[in-house]
Amino acid sequence: MSLNDLFTEIILDHYQHPHNHGLISSPSHFSRGFNESCGDDIQISLLVEKDIIVDVKFSGAGCSISQASASIMTDIVRGKSVDQIKTLAGKFYDMVKGNEANPDEDLGDAVALQGVAKFPVRVKCATLAWHTLEEALKQQK
Ligand code: ZN
């Protein structure tokens, strides 16, 4: 199996069996993001306590890249601090824009999305969940 095949498998698996799917009933933070060029729609709800993401869920609809990226993102950010998330989001943006050929291992399954750098219109699909997460964190309840 080639690395590209492996990455495709990881993306399809997250798309078909999303992790942390749904809505938190009493979130501390919430945001909804749209990618109009593709029709992707993502809602992120968070429970933040003492600057740590103790729970995170996503829901929405859209292409396999946007939904898989959201599923992967929820796995990565759970248990992390708000500052760590800013760093991780920056690393993720660099990777999917093709600015980083050797993605940080902290990005976990998100490395499977590095191929979108070759498809500029899909970069927005891959980054939607992260941008929506950052928007949610800016809002105080
Ligand atoms: Zn999309």
Coordinates of N, CA, C and O and ligand atoms in Angstrom, one line a residue:
M1 N 0.9 -1.2 0.0 CA 0.0 0.0 0.0 C 0.9 1.2 0.0 O 1.8 1.4 0.8
S2 N 0.6 2.1 -0.9 CA 1.4 3.4 -1.0 C 1.0 4.3 0.1 O -0.1 4.2 0.7
L3 N 1.8 5.3 0.4 CA 1.5 6.3 1.4 C 0.2 7.1 1.0 O -0.7 7.3 1.9
N4 N 0.0 7.4 -0.3 CA -1.2 8.0 -0.7 C -2.4 7.2 -0.5 O -3.5 7.7 -0.1
D5 N -2.3 5.9 -0.7 CA -3.4 5.0 -0.5 C -3.8 5.0 1.0 O -4.9 5.0 1.4
L6 N -2.7 4.9 1.8 CA -2.9 4.9 3.3 C -3.6 6.2 3.7 O -4.6 6.2 4.5
F7 N -3.2 7.3 3.2 CA -3.8 8.6 3.5 C -5.3 8.6 3.1 O -6.2 9.1 3.8
T8 N -5.6 8.1 1.9 CA -7.0 8.0 1.4 C -7.8 7.2 2.3 O -8.9 7.5 2.7
E9 N -7.2 6.1 2.8 CA -8.0 5.2 3.7 C -8.3 5.9 5.0 O -9.4 5.8 5.6
I10 N -7.3 6.7 5.6 CA -7.5 7.4 6.8 C -8.6 8.4 6.7 O -9.5 8.5 7.5
I11 N -8.6 9.1 5.6 CA -9.6 10.2 5.3 C -11.0 9.5 5.2 O -12.0 10.0 5.8
L12 N -11.1 8.4 4.4 CA -12.4 7.8 4.2 C -12.9 7.2 5.5 O -14.1 7.2 5.8
D13 N -12.0 6.7 6.3 CA -12.4 6.1 7.6 C -13.0 7.1 8.5 O -14.0 6.9 9.1
H14 N -12.4 8.3 8.6 CA -12.9 9.4 9.4 C -14.2 9.9 8.9 O -15.1 10.3 9.6
Y15 N -14.3 9.9 7.5 CA -15.6 10.4 6.9 C -16.7 9.5 7.2 O -17.8 9.9 7.5
Q16 N -16.5 8.2 7.0 CA -17.5 7.2 7.2 C -17.8 6.9 8.7 O -19.0 6.5 9.0
H17 N -16.8 7.0 9.5 CA -17.0 6.8 11.0 C -16.4 7.9 11.8 O -15.4 7.8 12.4
P18 N -17.1 9.1 11.7 CA -16.6 10.3 12.3 C -16.4 10.1 13.9 O -17.3 9.5 14.5
H19 N -15.3 10.6 14.4 CA -15.1 10.6 15.8 C -15.7 11.9 16.4 O -15.7 13.0 15.8
N20 N -16.2 11.8 17.7 CA -16.7 13.0 18.4 C -17.8 13.7 17.6 O -17.8 14.9 17.5
H21 N -18.7 12.9 17.0 CA -19.7 13.5 16.2 C -21.0 13.9 17.1 O -21.3 13.1 17.9
G22 N -21.5 15.1 16.9 CA -22.7 15.5 17.6 C -22.5 16.8 18.2 O -21.7 17.6 17.7
L23 N -23.3 17.2 19.2 CA -23.3 18.5 19.8 C -23.2 18.3 21.3 O -23.9 17.4 21.9
I24 N -22.4 19.1 22.0 CA -22.3 19.1 23.5 C -23.6 19.8 23.9 O -23.9 20.9 23.4
S25 N -24.3 19.2 25.0 CA -25.5 19.8 25.3 C -25.4 21.2 26.0 O -26.2 22.1 25.8
S26 N -24.4 21.4 26.8 CA -24.1 22.7 27.4 C -22.7 23.2 27.1 O -21.9 23.1 28.0
P27 N -22.4 23.6 25.9 CA -21.0 23.9 25.6 C -20.6 25.3 26.2 O -21.5 26.1 26.4
S28 N -19.3 25.4 26.5 CA -18.8 26.7 26.9 C -18.6 27.6 25.7 O -18.6 28.8 25.8
H29 N -18.3 27.0 24.5 CA -18.0 27.7 23.3 C -18.7 27.0 22.1 O -18.7 25.7 22.1
F30 N -19.1 27.8 21.1 CA -19.7 27.2 20.0 C -19.5 28.1 18.8 O -19.5 29.3 18.9
S31 N -19.3 27.5 17.6 CA -19.3 28.3 16.4 C -19.7 27.4 15.2 O -19.6 26.2 15.3
R32 N -20.2 28.1 14.2 CA -20.6 27.4 13.0 C -19.9 28.0 11.8 O -19.8 29.3 11.7
G33 N -19.3 27.2 10.9 CA -18.5 27.7 9.8 C -19.0 27.2 8.5 O -19.5 26.0 8.4
F34 N -18.9 28.0 7.5 CA -19.3 27.6 6.1 C -18.2 27.8 5.1 O -17.4 28.7 5.2
N35 N -18.1 26.8 4.2 CA -17.2 27.0 3.1 C -18.1 27.1 1.8 O -18.5 26.0 1.3
E36 N -18.4 28.3 1.4 CA -19.4 28.4 0.3 C -18.9 27.9 -1.0 O -19.7 27.5 -1.8
S37 N -17.6 27.8 -1.2 CA -17.1 27.4 -2.5 C -17.4 25.9 -2.7 O -17.4 25.4 -3.8
C38 N -17.6 25.2 -1.6 CA -17.9 23.7 -1.7 C -19.2 23.3 -1.1 O -19.7 22.2 -1.4
G39 N -19.8 24.1 -0.2 CA -21.0 23.8 0.4 C -20.8 23.1 1.8 O -21.8 22.5 2.3
D40 N -19.6 23.2 2.3 CA -19.3 22.5 3.6 C -19.9 23.4 4.8 O -19.8 24.6 4.7
D41 N -20.4 22.7 5.8 CA -21.1 23.4 6.9 C -20.6 22.6 8.2 O -20.9 21.4 8.3
I42 N -20.0 23.3 9.1 CA -19.5 22.6 10.3 C -19.8 23.4 11.5 O -19.7 24.6 11.6
Q43 N -20.3 22.6 12.5 CA -20.6 23.2 13.8 C -19.7 22.6 14.8 O -19.6 21.3 14.9
I44 N -19.1 23.4 15.6 CA -18.1 22.9 16.7 C -18.6 23.4 18.0 O -18.9 24.5 18.2
S45 N -18.8 22.4 18.9 CA -19.1 22.8 20.3 C -18.0 22.3 21.2 O -17.4 21.2 21.0
L46 N -17.7 23.1 22.2 CA -16.5 22.9 23.1 C -16.9 23.0 24.5 O -17.8 23.8 24.9
L47 N -16.3 22.3 25.4 CA -16.3 22.5 26.8 C -14.9 22.8 27.3 O -14.0 21.9 27.2
V48 N -14.7 24.0 27.6 CA -13.3 24.5 28.0 C -13.4 24.7 29.5 O -14.2 25.5 30.0
E49 N -12.4 24.1 30.2 CA -12.3 24.4 31.7 C -10.9 24.7 32.0 O -10.0 23.9 31.6
K50 N -10.6 25.8 32.6 CA -9.3 26.3 33.0 C -8.4 26.2 31.8 O -7.2 25.7 31.8
D51 N -8.8 26.7 30.6 CA -8.0 26.8 29.4 C -7.7 25.5 28.7 O -6.9 25.4 27.8
I52 N -8.3 24.4 29.2 CA -8.1 23.1 28.6 C -9.4 22.7 27.9 O -10.5 22.8 28.5
I53 N -9.3 22.1 26.7 CA -10.5 21.6 26.0 C -10.8 20.2 26.6 O -10.1 19.2 26.4
V54 N -11.8 20.2 27.4 CA -12.1 18.9 28.1 C -13.1 18.1 27.2 O -13.2 16.8 27.4
D55 N -13.9 18.7 26.4 CA -14.7 18.0 25.5 C -14.9 18.8 24.2 O -14.9 20.0 24.2
V56 N -15.1 18.1 23.1 CA -15.2 18.7 21.8 C -16.1 17.8 20.9 O -15.8 16.6 20.9
K57 N -17.0 18.4 20.2 CA -17.8 17.6 19.2 C -18.0 18.4 18.0 O -18.0 19.7 18.1
F58 N -18.3 17.7 16.9 CA -18.6 18.5 15.7 C -19.8 17.8 15.0 O -20.1 16.7 15.2
S59 N -20.6 18.7 14.3 CA -21.6 18.1 13.4 C -21.6 19.0 12.1 O -20.9 20.0 12.1
G60 N -22.4 18.5 11.2 CA -22.4 19.3 9.9 C -22.5 18.4 8.7 O -22.8 17.2 8.9
A61 N -22.3 19.0 7.6 CA -22.4 18.2 6.3 C -21.5 18.8 5.3 O -21.1 20.0 5.4
G62 N -21.0 18.0 4.4 CA -20.1 18.5 3.4 C -19.3 17.4 2.8 O -19.6 16.2 3.0
C63 N -18.3 17.8 2.1 CA -17.4 16.8 1.4 C -16.6 16.0 2.4 O -16.5 16.3 3.5
S64 N -16.0 14.9 1.8 CA -15.3 14.0 2.7 C -14.1 14.7 3.3 O -13.7 14.4 4.5
I65 N -13.4 15.6 2.6 CA -12.2 16.3 3.2 C -12.7 17.1 4.4 O -12.0 17.0 5.4
S66 N -13.7 17.9 4.2 CA -14.1 18.8 5.3 C -14.6 18.0 6.6 O -14.2 18.3 7.7
Q67 N -15.3 16.9 6.3 CA -15.8 16.1 7.5 C -14.7 15.3 8.1 O -14.7 15.2 9.3
A68 N -13.9 14.7 7.3 CA -12.7 13.9 7.9 C -11.8 14.9 8.6 O -11.3 14.5 9.7
S69 N -11.6 16.1 8.1 CA -10.7 17.0 8.8 C -11.2 17.4 10.2 O -10.5 17.5 11.1
A70 N -12.6 17.6 10.2 CA -13.2 17.9 11.5 C -13.1 16.8 12.5 O -12.8 17.0 13.7
S71 N -13.3 15.5 12.0 CA -13.2 14.4 12.9 C -11.8 14.2 13.4 O -11.6 14.0 14.7
I72 N -10.8 14.4 12.6 CA -9.4 14.3 13.0 C -9.1 15.4 14.0 O -8.4 15.2 15.0
M73 N -9.5 16.6 13.7 CA -9.3 17.8 14.5 C -9.8 17.6 15.9 O -9.1 17.9 16.9
T74 N -11.0 17.0 16.1 CA -11.5 16.8 17.4 C -10.6 15.8 18.2 O -10.4 16.0 19.4
D75 N -10.1 14.8 17.5 CA -9.2 13.9 18.2 C -7.9 14.6 18.7 O -7.4 14.3 19.8
I76 N -7.4 15.5 17.9 CA -6.1 16.1 18.2 C -6.3 17.1 19.3 O -5.4 17.2 20.2
V77 N -7.4 17.9 19.4 CA -7.4 19.0 20.3 C -7.9 18.7 21.7 O -7.7 19.4 22.6
R78 N -8.6 17.5 21.8 CA -9.1 17.1 23.1 C -7.9 17.0 24.1 O -6.9 16.4 23.9
G79 N -8.1 17.7 25.3 CA -7.1 17.6 26.3 C -6.0 18.7 26.1 O -5.1 18.8 27.0
K80 N -6.0 19.4 25.0 CA -5.0 20.4 24.8 C -5.4 21.8 25.4 O -6.6 22.0 25.6
S81 N -4.4 22.6 25.6 CA -4.7 24.0 26.1 C -5.0 24.9 24.9 O -4.7 24.5 23.7
V82 N -5.6 26.0 25.1 CA -6.0 26.9 24.1 C -4.7 27.4 23.4 O -4.7 27.5 22.1
D83 N -3.6 27.6 24.1 CA -2.4 28.0 23.4 C -1.8 27.0 22.5 O -1.3 27.2 21.4
Q84 N -1.9 25.7 23.0 CA -1.4 24.6 22.2 C -2.2 24.5 20.9 O -1.6 24.2 19.8
I85 N -3.5 24.8 21.0 CA -4.3 24.7 19.8 C -4.0 25.7 18.8 O -3.9 25.4 17.6
K86 N -3.6 26.9 19.2 CA -3.2 28.0 18.3 C -1.9 27.5 17.5 O -1.8 27.7 16.3
T87 N -1.0 26.9 18.2 CA 0.2 26.4 17.6 C -0.1 25.3 16.6 O 0.4 25.3 15.5
L88 N -0.9 24.3 17.0 CA -1.3 23.2 16.2 C -2.0 23.7 14.9 O -1.8 23.2 13.8
A89 N -2.9 24.7 15.1 CA -3.7 25.2 13.9 C -2.7 25.8 12.9 O -2.8 25.6 11.7
G90 N -1.7 26.5 13.4 CA -0.7 27.1 12.5 C 0.1 26.1 11.8 O 0.3 26.2 10.6
K91 N 0.4 25.0 12.5 CA 1.2 23.9 11.8 C 0.3 23.2 10.8 O 0.8 22.9 9.7
F92 N -1.0 23.1 11.1 CA -1.9 22.5 10.1 C -2.1 23.3 8.9 O -2.0 22.8 7.8
Y93 N -2.2 24.6 9.1 CA -2.4 25.5 7.9 C -1.1 25.5 7.0 O -1.2 25.4 5.8
D94 N 0.0 25.5 7.7 CA 1.3 25.4 6.9 C 1.3 24.2 6.1 O 1.7 24.2 4.9
M95 N 0.9 23.0 6.7 CA 1.0 21.8 6.0 C 0.0 21.7 4.8 O 0.5 21.4 3.7
V96 N -1.2 22.1 5.0 CA -2.2 22.0 3.9 C -2.0 23.0 2.8 O -2.5 22.9 1.7
K97 N -1.2 24.1 3.1 CA -0.9 25.1 2.1 C 0.4 24.7 1.4 O 0.9 25.5 0.5
G98 N 1.0 23.6 1.8 CA 2.3 23.2 1.1 C 3.5 23.9 1.6 O 4.6 23.8 1.0
N99 N 3.4 24.5 2.8 CA 4.6 25.3 3.3 C 5.4 24.4 4.2 O 6.5 24.9 4.7
E100 N 5.0 23.2 4.5 CA 5.7 22.4 5.4 C 5.7 20.9 4.9 O 4.7 20.3 4.9
A101 N 6.9 20.5 4.4 CA 6.9 19.1 3.8 C 7.0 18.0 4.8 O 6.7 16.9 4.6
N102 N 7.4 18.4 6.1 CA 7.6 17.3 7.1 C 6.7 17.7 8.3 O 7.1 18.3 9.3
P103 N 5.4 17.4 8.2 CA 4.4 17.8 9.2 C 4.8 17.3 10.6 O 5.4 16.2 10.7
D104 N 4.5 18.1 11.6 CA 4.8 17.7 13.0 C 4.0 16.5 13.4 O 2.8 16.4 13.0
E105 N 4.6 15.6 14.2 CA 3.9 14.4 14.6 C 2.7 14.7 15.5 O 1.8 13.9 15.6
D106 N 2.7 15.9 16.1 CA 1.5 16.3 16.9 C 0.3 16.4 16.1 O -0.8 16.4 16.7
L107 N 0.4 16.4 14.8 CA -0.8 16.6 14.0 C -1.5 15.2 13.8 O -2.6 15.2 13.2
G108 N -1.0 14.1 14.3 CA -1.7 12.8 14.2 C -2.2 12.5 12.8 O -1.4 12.6 11.8
D109 N -3.4 12.0 12.8 CA -4.0 11.6 11.5 C -4.1 12.7 10.5 O -4.3 12.5 9.3
A110 N -4.0 14.0 11.0 CA -4.1 15.1 10.0 C -3.0 15.1 9.0 O -3.2 15.7 7.9
V111 N -1.9 14.4 9.2 CA -0.9 14.3 8.1 C -1.5 13.7 6.9 O -1.0 13.9 5.8
A112 N -2.6 12.9 7.0 CA -3.2 12.3 5.8 C -3.8 13.4 4.9 O -4.1 13.1 3.8
L113 N -4.0 14.6 5.4 CA -4.6 15.7 4.6 C -3.5 16.5 3.9 O -3.8 17.5 3.2
Q114 N -2.2 16.1 4.0 CA -1.2 17.0 3.4 C -1.3 17.0 1.9 O -0.9 18.0 1.3
G115 N -1.9 16.0 1.3 CA -2.1 16.0 -0.2 C -3.0 17.1 -0.7 O -2.9 17.4 -1.9
V116 N -3.8 17.7 0.1 CA -4.7 18.8 -0.4 C -3.9 20.0 -0.8 O -4.4 20.8 -1.6
A117 N -2.6 20.1 -0.4 CA -1.8 21.2 -0.9 C -1.7 21.3 -2.4 O -1.5 22.3 -3.0
K118 N -1.9 20.1 -3.0 CA -1.9 20.0 -4.5 C -3.2 20.5 -5.1 O -3.3 20.6 -6.3
F119 N -4.2 20.7 -4.3 CA -5.5 21.0 -4.8 C -6.0 22.3 -4.1 O -6.8 22.2 -3.1
P120 N -5.6 23.5 -4.6 CA -5.9 24.7 -3.8 C -7.3 24.9 -3.4 O -7.6 25.4 -2.4
V121 N -8.3 24.4 -4.3 CA -9.7 24.7 -3.9 C -10.1 23.8 -2.7 O -11.1 24.1 -2.1
R122 N -9.4 22.7 -2.5 CA -9.7 21.9 -1.3 C -9.1 22.3 0.0 O -9.5 21.8 1.1
V123 N -8.2 23.3 -0.1 CA -7.5 23.8 1.2 C -8.6 24.3 2.1 O -8.6 24.1 3.3
K124 N -9.6 25.0 1.5 CA -10.7 25.6 2.4 C -11.5 24.5 3.1 O -12.0 24.7 4.2
C125 N -11.6 23.4 2.4 CA -12.4 22.3 2.9 C -11.6 21.7 4.2 O -12.2 21.4 5.2
A126 N -10.3 21.6 4.0 CA -9.5 21.0 5.1 C -9.4 21.9 6.2 O -9.3 21.5 7.4
T127 N -9.3 23.3 6.0 CA -9.1 24.2 7.1 C -10.4 24.7 7.8 O -10.3 25.3 8.8
L128 N -11.6 24.3 7.2 CA -12.8 24.8 7.8 C -13.0 24.5 9.2 O -13.3 25.4 10.1
A129 N -12.7 23.2 9.6 CA -12.9 22.8 11.0 C -12.0 23.6 11.9 O -12.4 24.0 13.0
W130 N -10.8 23.8 11.5 CA -9.8 24.5 12.4 C -10.2 26.0 12.5 O -10.1 26.6 13.6
H131 N -10.6 26.6 11.4 CA -11.0 28.0 11.5 C -12.3 28.2 12.4 O -12.4 29.1 13.1
T132 N -13.2 27.2 12.2 CA -14.4 27.3 13.1 C -14.1 27.1 14.5 O -14.6 27.7 15.4
L133 N -13.1 26.2 14.8 CA -12.6 26.0 16.2 C -12.1 27.3 16.7 O -12.4 27.7 17.9
E134 N -11.2 27.9 15.9 CA -10.6 29.2 16.4 C -11.7 30.3 16.7 O -11.6 31.0 17.6
E135 N -12.7 30.3 15.8 CA -13.8 31.3 16.0 C -14.5 31.0 17.3 O -14.8 31.9 18.0
A136 N -14.8 29.7 17.5 CA -15.5 29.3 18.7 C -14.7 29.7 20.0 O -15.3 30.2 21.0
L137 N -13.4 29.6 19.9 CA -12.6 29.9 21.1 C -12.5 31.4 21.4 O -12.2 31.8 22.5
K138 N -12.8 32.2 20.3 CA -12.8 33.7 20.5 C -14.0 34.1 21.2 O -14.1 35.2 21.8
Q139 N -15.1 33.3 21.2 CA -16.4 33.7 21.8 C -16.5 33.3 23.2 O -16.2 32.2 23.5
Q140 N -16.9 34.2 24.0 CA -17.1 33.9 25.4 C -18.6 33.8 25.7 O -19.3 34.6 25.1
K141 N -19.0 32.8 26.4 CA -20.4 32.6 26.7 C -20.9 33.7 27.6 O -20.3 34.1 28.5
Ligands
ZN1 ZN -15.4 20.6 0.8

